[in-house]
Tab-separated table of C-alpha atoms (C1' of nucleotides) in Angstrom:
chain	number	residue	atom	x	y	z
A	1	MET	CA	15.804	-4.375	14.267
A	2	GLN	CA	16.413	-3.585	10.686
A	3	SER	CA	18.686	-0.690	10.101
A	4	ARG	CA	16.890	2.333	8.833
A	5	SER	CA	19.858	4.415	7.895
A	6	PRO	CA	20.784	3.023	4.469
A	7	LYS	CA	17.195	3.261	3.350
A	8	ILE	CA	16.953	5.278	0.167
A	9	THR	CA	16.480	8.917	-0.166
A	10	ILE	CA	12.928	9.369	0.910
A	11	LYS	CA	11.898	11.321	3.916
A	12	MET	CA	11.225	9.279	6.982
A	13	GLY	CA	9.837	11.839	9.290
A	14	GLY	CA	12.781	14.102	8.773
A	15	LYS	CA	13.507	16.863	6.400
A	16	ARG	CA	12.766	16.547	2.753
A	17	PRO	CA	15.382	14.581	0.860
A	18	GLU	CA	16.560	14.878	-2.646
A	19	ILE	CA	14.251	12.816	-4.750
A	20	THR	CA	15.319	11.033	-7.831
A	21	PRO	CA	12.843	12.104	-10.457
A	22	SER	CA	11.235	8.848	-11.241
A	23	THR	CA	8.268	7.010	-10.035
A	24	VAL	CA	6.393	3.789	-9.886
A	25	HIS	CA	2.902	3.111	-8.759
A	26	GLU	CA	0.621	0.196	-8.161
A	27	THR	CA	-3.112	-0.231	-8.394
A	28	LEU	CA	-5.030	-1.765	-5.579
A	29	GLU	CA	-8.169	-3.760	-5.820
A	30	LYS	CA	-10.799	-4.542	-3.309
A	31	ASP	CA	-11.606	-8.118	-2.554
A	32	GLN	CA	-8.959	-9.569	-4.752
A	33	THR	CA	-6.635	-11.898	-3.053
A	34	SER	CA	-4.064	-12.289	-5.730
A	35	LEU	CA	-2.327	-9.793	-7.880
A	36	GLU	CA	-3.265	-9.888	-11.500
A	37	GLY	CA	-1.496	-8.270	-14.353
A	38	PRO	CA	-2.439	-4.654	-14.652
A	39	SER	CA	-3.381	-3.018	-17.853
A	40	VAL	CA	-0.637	-1.614	-19.926
A	41	PRO	CA	-2.425	0.175	-22.680
A	42	SER	CA	-0.918	0.830	-26.019
A	43	ASN	CA	-1.253	4.217	-27.525
A	44	ASN	CA	-4.227	2.954	-29.437
A	45	ASP	CA	-6.187	1.509	-26.611
A	46	ARG	CA	-5.490	3.966	-23.863
A	47	LYS	CA	-8.794	5.716	-24.309
A	48	GLU	CA	-10.575	2.458	-24.039
A	49	THR	CA	-8.640	1.674	-20.933
A	50	ASP	CA	-9.509	4.945	-19.324
A	51	GLU	CA	-13.124	4.366	-20.071
A	52	ASN	CA	-12.851	0.969	-18.541
A	53	ILE	CA	-11.608	2.230	-15.277
A	54	LEU	CA	-13.957	0.665	-12.897
A	55	ASP	CA	-16.514	2.529	-10.945
A	56	ALA	CA	-16.023	1.541	-7.367
A	57	SER	CA	-19.569	2.606	-6.667
A	58	SER	CA	-20.719	-0.436	-8.498
A	59	SER	CA	-18.555	-2.736	-6.480
A	60	GLU	CA	-19.550	-4.465	-3.324
A	61	TYR	CA	-18.117	-1.630	-1.344
A	62	SER	CA	-20.470	0.971	-2.578
A	63	THR	CA	-24.071	1.876	-2.525
A	64	ASP	CA	-26.181	2.480	-5.580
A	65	ASN	CA	-26.486	6.166	-5.050
A	66	GLU	CA	-23.016	7.251	-4.290
A	67	ASP	CA	-20.762	9.355	-6.365
A	68	LYS	CA	-20.135	7.711	-9.668
A	69	ASN	CA	-16.856	9.457	-9.900
A	70	LYS	CA	-15.459	7.292	-7.163
A	71	GLN	CA	-13.649	4.754	-9.187
A	72	MET	CA	-11.201	1.981	-8.892
A	73	VAL	CA	-9.209	0.121	-11.454
A	74	VAL	CA	-9.769	-3.559	-11.797
A	75	TYR	CA	-8.076	-5.956	-14.119
A	76	ASP	CA	-9.455	-9.377	-14.776
A	77	HIS	CA	-6.706	-11.609	-15.982
A	78	SER	CA	-9.133	-14.275	-17.059
A	79	LEU	CA	-10.827	-11.893	-19.454
A	80	ASN	CA	-7.646	-10.811	-21.091
A	81	GLY	CA	-5.083	-12.448	-23.248
A	82	SER	CA	-1.720	-13.430	-22.018
A	83	GLU	CA	0.025	-10.686	-23.941
A	84	VAL	CA	-1.161	-7.207	-23.205
A	85	VAL	CA	-3.679	-7.193	-20.418
A	86	LYS	CA	-6.485	-4.714	-20.826
A	87	ALA	CA	-8.550	-3.138	-18.126
A	88	VAL	CA	-12.035	-4.582	-18.010
A	89	LYS	CA	-15.262	-3.830	-16.287
A	90	ASN	CA	-15.528	-5.336	-12.868
A	91	PRO	CA	-17.220	-8.676	-13.336
A	92	LYS	CA	-18.430	-8.562	-9.758
A	93	GLN	CA	-20.231	-5.304	-10.072
A	94	ASP	CA	-23.701	-6.790	-10.151
A	95	ARG	CA	-23.192	-8.982	-7.182
A	96	PRO	CA	-24.938	-8.145	-3.929
A	97	ARG	CA	-22.878	-6.323	-1.415
A	98	PRO	CA	-21.365	-8.705	1.097
A	99	VAL	CA	-21.657	-8.218	4.757
A	100	SER	CA	-17.999	-8.468	5.526
A	101	LYS	CA	-15.520	-5.831	4.538
A	102	LYS	CA	-12.355	-7.222	3.161
A	103	PRO	CA	-9.166	-5.276	2.909
A	104	PRO	CA	-8.155	-3.878	-0.447
A	105	ALA	CA	-5.510	-5.529	-2.558
A	106	VAL	CA	-2.968	-4.211	-4.965
A	107	GLY	CA	-4.471	-4.207	-8.413
A	108	ALA	CA	-1.807	-2.673	-10.587
A	109	PHE	CA	1.589	-1.040	-10.557
A	110	THR	CA	2.626	2.279	-11.982
A	111	VAL	CA	5.771	4.302	-12.123
A	112	GLN	CA	6.208	7.986	-12.621
A	113	CYS	CA	8.437	9.119	-15.444
A	114	ALA	CA	11.418	11.059	-14.216
A	115	ASN	CA	11.082	13.520	-17.062
A	116	CYS	CA	7.405	14.222	-17.634
A	117	LEU	CA	6.163	12.975	-14.247
A	118	LYS	CA	3.330	11.076	-15.862
A	119	TRP	CA	2.286	7.742	-14.492
A	120	ARG	CA	2.974	4.612	-16.491
A	121	LEU	CA	1.365	1.302	-15.720
A	122	ILE	CA	3.746	-1.556	-15.127
A	123	PRO	CA	2.646	-4.914	-16.527
A	124	ASP	CA	3.347	-7.088	-13.543
A	125	GLN	CA	4.711	-7.242	-10.053
A	126	GLU	CA	8.047	-8.653	-11.140
A	127	LYS	CA	8.788	-5.742	-13.419
A	128	TYR	CA	7.652	-3.359	-10.747
A	129	GLU	CA	10.011	-4.935	-8.252
A	130	VAL	CA	12.896	-4.641	-10.655
A	131	ILE	CA	12.162	-0.981	-11.236
A	132	ARG	CA	11.685	-0.312	-7.560
A	133	GLU	CA	14.933	-2.007	-6.679
A	134	HIS	CA	16.943	0.384	-8.799
A	135	ILE	CA	14.687	3.392	-8.857
A	136	THR	CA	17.201	5.851	-7.484
A	137	ASP	CA	20.106	4.592	-9.571
A	138	GLN	CA	18.096	4.038	-12.702
A	139	PRO	CA	15.290	6.538	-12.906
A	140	PHE	CA	12.224	5.371	-14.706
A	141	LEU	CA	11.379	7.027	-18.005
A	142	CYS	CA	8.501	6.669	-20.392
A	143	GLU	CA	10.941	5.015	-22.753
A	144	THR	CA	11.553	2.315	-20.176
A	145	THR	CA	8.215	0.817	-21.153
A	146	ARG	CA	9.873	-0.436	-24.314
A	147	GLN	CA	11.310	-3.177	-22.178
A	148	TRP	CA	7.897	-4.757	-22.443
A	149	ASN	CA	7.328	-3.654	-26.027
A	150	ARG	CA	5.137	-0.731	-25.235
A	151	VAL	CA	5.784	2.439	-27.164
A	152	VAL	CA	4.886	5.495	-25.179
A	153	SER	CA	6.507	8.869	-24.845
A	154	CYS	CA	6.320	11.845	-22.577
A	155	ASP	CA	3.955	13.431	-25.085
A	156	ASP	CA	1.325	10.806	-24.389
A	157	PRO	CA	-1.185	11.401	-21.637
A	158	THR	CA	-0.720	9.822	-18.261
A	159	ASP	CA	-1.939	6.255	-17.826
A	160	ILE	CA	-3.601	7.030	-14.571
A	161	GLU	CA	-4.279	10.105	-12.519
A	162	GLN	CA	-3.776	10.604	-8.865
A	163	ASP	CA	-7.238	12.032	-8.601
A	164	GLY	CA	-8.638	10.824	-5.328
A	165	THR	CA	-10.595	7.980	-6.808
A	166	ARG	CA	-8.200	5.474	-5.378
A	167	ILE	CA	-6.358	4.952	-2.191
A	168	TRP	CA	-2.778	5.898	-2.784
A	169	ALA	CA	0.097	4.981	-0.606
A	170	ILE	CA	3.780	5.585	-0.591
A	171	ASP	CA	5.969	2.672	-1.378
A	172	LYS	CA	9.585	2.400	-0.387
A	173	PRO	CA	12.214	2.524	-3.120
A	174	ASN	CA	15.184	0.235	-3.541
A	175	ILE	CA	13.677	-2.799	-1.932
A	176	ALA	CA	15.590	-5.839	-3.105
A	177	GLN	CA	13.825	-8.315	-5.299
A	178	PRO	CA	13.002	-11.491	-3.427
A	179	PRO	CA	15.572	-14.257	-3.839
A	180	PRO	CA	14.825	-16.905	-6.472
A	181	GLY	CA	12.031	-19.135	-5.306
A	182	TRP	CA	10.843	-16.581	-2.800
A	183	LYS	CA	7.908	-14.244	-3.097
A	184	ARG	CA	7.260	-10.998	-1.321
A	185	ILE	CA	3.617	-10.530	-0.426
A	186	LEU	CA	2.041	-7.242	0.543
A	187	ARG	CA	-1.238	-7.538	2.383
A	188	LEU	CA	-3.240	-4.422	2.962
A	189	ARG	CA	-5.326	-4.035	6.016
A	190	SER	CA	-8.779	-2.560	6.164
A	191	GLU	CA	-9.219	1.117	6.727
A	192	GLY	CA	-9.161	1.936	10.399
A	193	SER	CA	-6.731	-0.782	11.323
A	194	SER	CA	-3.817	-0.049	13.558
A	195	LYS	CA	-1.459	-0.770	10.687
A	196	PHE	CA	-1.722	-0.146	7.003
A	197	ALA	CA	-0.329	-3.388	5.684
A	198	ASP	CA	1.732	-6.447	6.363
A	199	VAL	CA	4.600	-7.853	4.367
A	200	TYR	CA	5.553	-11.469	4.417
A	201	TYR	CA	7.770	-13.684	2.354
A	202	THR	CA	6.925	-17.136	1.149
A	203	SER	CA	9.892	-19.466	1.063
A	204	PRO	CA	10.611	-22.124	-1.578
A	205	THR	CA	9.014	-24.592	0.811
A	206	GLY	CA	5.898	-22.496	1.189
A	207	ALA	CA	6.679	-21.168	4.629
A	208	LYS	CA	5.359	-17.728	5.418
A	209	LEU	CA	7.783	-15.494	7.220
A	210	ARG	CA	6.614	-12.314	8.883
A	211	SER	CA	9.819	-10.748	10.108
A	212	LEU	CA	13.588	-10.826	9.807
A	213	PRO	CA	13.860	-12.973	12.921
A	214	ASP	CA	11.448	-15.322	11.203
A	215	VAL	CA	13.766	-15.445	8.192
A	216	THR	CA	16.766	-16.069	10.431
A	217	ARG	CA	15.004	-18.919	12.159
A	218	TYR	CA	13.975	-20.339	8.808
A	219	PHE	CA	17.552	-20.305	7.534
A	220	GLU	CA	18.726	-21.960	10.718
A	221	SER	CA	16.309	-24.790	10.141
A	222	HIS	CA	16.833	-24.856	6.360
A	223	PRO	CA	20.530	-24.116	5.886
A	224	GLU	CA	20.349	-25.539	2.385
A	225	HIS	CA	18.139	-22.595	1.416
A	226	ALA	CA	20.372	-20.025	3.002
A	227	GLN	CA	23.177	-20.401	0.492
A	228	GLY	CA	24.159	-17.054	-0.846
A	229	ILE	CA	21.093	-15.325	0.489
A	230	GLY	CA	21.708	-12.529	2.922
A	231	LEU	CA	19.130	-10.936	5.131
A	232	GLY	CA	19.597	-7.844	3.043
A	233	ARG	CA	17.488	-9.481	0.395
A	234	PHE	CA	14.492	-9.177	2.663
A	235	SER	CA	12.590	-6.061	3.519
A	236	PHE	CA	9.472	-5.910	5.606
A	237	GLN	CA	8.933	-2.252	5.019
A	238	ILE	CA	5.380	-1.416	4.124
A	239	PRO	CA	4.017	1.417	2.024
A	240	ARG	CA	2.364	4.322	3.710
A	241	PRO	CA	-1.111	5.542	2.800
A	242	LEU	CA	-1.298	9.029	1.446
A	243	ARG	CA	-4.617	9.534	3.155
A	244	GLU	CA	-3.581	10.421	6.609
A	245	ASN	CA	-6.552	8.909	8.394
A	246	TYR	CA	-6.551	5.545	6.668
A	247	VAL	CA	-4.755	4.042	9.625
A	248	ARG	CA	-6.261	4.476	13.034
A	249	LYS	CA	-4.081	6.564	15.233
A	250	ARG	CA	-2.970	5.189	18.510
A	251	PRO	CA	-4.800	6.982	21.277
A	252	ALA	CA	-2.672	9.731	22.703
A	253	GLN	CA	-1.569	9.505	26.268
A	254	MET	CA	-4.099	11.068	28.551
A	255	ALA	CA	-2.818	14.515	29.365
A	256	ALA	CA	-3.055	15.845	32.855
A	257	PRO	CA	-6.295	17.794	33.280
A	258	LYS	CA	-5.817	21.475	32.907
A	259	THR	CA	-6.283	23.578	35.917
A	260	PRO	CA	-7.592	27.113	35.711
A	261	GLU	CA	-3.993	28.224	36.082
A	262	THR	CA	-2.851	26.337	33.009
A	263	LEU	CA	-5.825	27.152	30.821
A	264	GLU	CA	-5.052	29.566	28.081
A	265	PRO	CA	-7.286	31.129	25.487
A	266	SER	CA	-6.890	29.409	22.145
A	267	PRO	CA	-7.782	30.935	18.818
A	268	VAL	CA	-10.692	29.537	16.894
A	269	GLU	CA	-9.620	27.889	13.657
A	270	PRO	CA	-12.417	28.245	11.158
A	271	VAL	CA	-10.472	26.475	8.440
A	272	ALA	CA	-9.318	23.588	10.503
A	273	TRP	CA	-10.394	21.121	7.837
A	274	ALA	CA	-8.456	22.694	5.051
A	275	ALA	CA	-5.758	20.521	3.600
A	276	PRO	CA	-2.699	20.984	5.717
A	277	ALA	CA	0.456	22.125	4.075
A	278	GLU	CA	2.382	19.178	5.359
A	279	ASN	CA	0.399	17.001	3.009
A	280	MET	CA	2.193	18.690	0.208
A	281	ASP	CA	5.482	18.016	1.843
A	282	LEU	CA	4.645	14.407	2.068
A	283	GLN	CA	3.615	14.287	-1.531
A	284	LEU	CA	6.776	15.843	-2.651
A	285	ALA	CA	9.056	13.866	-0.501
A	286	GLU	CA	8.247	10.267	-1.116
A	287	PRO	CA	9.689	8.335	-4.016
A	288	LEU	CA	7.389	5.338	-3.793
A	289	SER	CA	3.692	5.015	-3.318
A	290	TRP	CA	0.583	3.157	-4.326
A	291	ALA	CA	-3.151	3.425	-3.940
A	292	GLY	CA	-6.449	1.614	-3.943
A	293	PRO	CA	-10.119	2.448	-4.213
A	294	VAL	CA	-11.781	5.061	-2.116
A	295	GLU	CA	-14.048	3.779	0.569
A	296	ASP	CA	-17.772	4.073	0.505
A	297	LYS	CA	-18.673	7.344	2.119
A	298	ASN	CA	-21.426	5.606	4.006
A	299	ASP	CA	-18.895	3.411	5.677
A	300	LEU	CA	-16.993	6.268	7.104
A	301	PRO	CA	-17.055	6.991	10.758
A	302	ALA	CA	-18.992	10.090	11.635
A	303	TYR	CA	-16.037	12.110	12.744
A	304	LEU	CA	-14.601	12.247	9.270
A	305	GLU	CA	-15.237	15.162	7.003
A	306	THR	CA	-16.253	14.222	3.534
A	307	SER	CA	-13.417	16.382	2.343
A	308	ASP	CA	-11.175	13.625	3.505
A	309	LEU	CA	-12.466	11.572	0.645
A	310	ASP	CA	-11.720	14.085	-1.926
A	311	GLY	CA	-8.663	12.680	-2.752
A	312	VAL	CA	-5.590	11.860	-1.691
A	313	ASN	CA	-4.243	15.192	-2.612
A	314	PRO	CA	-5.155	17.531	-5.345
A	315	ALA	CA	-1.687	18.913	-5.027
A	316	ALA	CA	-0.343	15.583	-6.053
A	317	LYS	CA	-1.435	16.256	-9.567
A	318	LYS	CA	0.775	19.229	-9.709
A	319	ALA	CA	3.770	17.705	-11.207
A	320	LYS	CA	6.145	17.919	-8.357
A	321	ILE	CA	5.776	14.364	-7.245
A	322	HIS	CA	8.795	12.310	-7.939
A	323	ASN	CA	7.413	9.206	-6.480
A	324	VAL	CA	7.109	5.557	-7.057
A	325	ASN	CA	3.458	4.846	-6.588
A	326	CYS	CA	1.075	2.003	-6.567
A	327	LEU	CA	-2.655	2.462	-6.542
B	11	DG	C1'	-6.662	-26.979	13.686
B	12	DC	C1'	-5.124	-23.603	10.510
B	13	DC	C1'	-4.352	-19.126	9.043
B	14	DA	C1'	-5.504	-14.520	7.490
B	15	DC	C1'	-6.060	-10.624	9.708
B	16	DC	C1'	-5.727	-7.468	13.411
B	17	DG	C1'	-4.065	-5.358	17.867
B	18	DG	C1'	-0.593	-4.198	21.021
B	19	DT	C1'	3.803	-2.703	22.429
B	20	DG	C1'	8.764	-2.144	23.164
B	21	DG	C1'	12.450	0.040	21.143
B	22	DC	C1'	14.087	3.537	18.607
C	6	DG	C1'	5.494	9.095	16.405
C	7	DC	C1'	6.953	5.254	13.768
C	8	DC	C1'	7.790	0.583	13.053
C	9	DA	C1'	9.400	-4.216	13.778
C	10	DC	C1'	7.801	-7.964	15.837
C	11	DC	C1'	4.686	-11.220	17.508
C	12	DG	C1'	0.491	-12.754	20.115
C	13	DG	C1'	-4.483	-13.311	19.773
C	14	DT	C1'	-8.544	-14.755	17.483
C	15	DG	C1'	-12.499	-15.204	14.387
C	16	DG	C1'	-13.782	-17.545	10.447
C	17	DC	C1'	-13.174	-21.304	7.773
DNA sequence: GCCACCGGTGGC
DNA sequence: GCCACCGGTGGC
């Protein structure tokens, strides 16, 4: 099993760690199998980009009548130039809704500035991986965007808001970039799955490896590809969804039936659906995250409150997040 | 037959 | 309770 101890500074079910004030985030798309370059607006075209944020209600995952505020961000590489990629309207929005429900895909990457805590879109996965690899040592700043010739400062508005219109998840910081010739693939699962996502690596020969033992076996059979590549270059850690109920919980062990002797009066909790405080803890504690589009309300199982859709966390907007995010 | 996707579970 | 790992399988 992979060692968990040297893993970064984020909380892993323990107490809240010190968080390096910097963040990255990614955008997820529905029904998009490959990652396209996300929009990195200039100061001049940011408004246009915001207006072009796609309305998920017009996608194949939504009905005609649902909340138009439920949006997702979609970038169509084919409709953009090779330089700065702009957000565009979803070209699929007029298509009929398919029967099958495909899992969402990462649509863009963003990082949170360590100073102003605003989200900045990252042009591509490679740059995101570089930033993520060093996020605790080299906090991300708005000025970092100059690496790809974008001039933006902490005085400029955020590129994207964590406003509940997308599915956000927490990414893990300091994951090594894949070795040359290798690619790290993150596959999201559909809502309600037993797991949120899968990570696999594609080797220079095209092999798909799903675990460290897989990598070990691959190197044993391809020793020529193992030169200078340690297992430490591979991480199968997956992001964690901010929405607590995105992943189906494993059924709890059946408790022994209570006898009259063990029954105790329990207080009624009229505000049981209020956002639990621990959500805030989670928001504050995780350096990496990402998100995708909100599901169609009509697709939700009946036991869910609609309040669950209202966002990943309003509190997340409140500045204290020092996270790397993707959405 | 292949493979993307999902479920299950043992170990921690 | 989480997660690494891998088996199963439906759709192509």
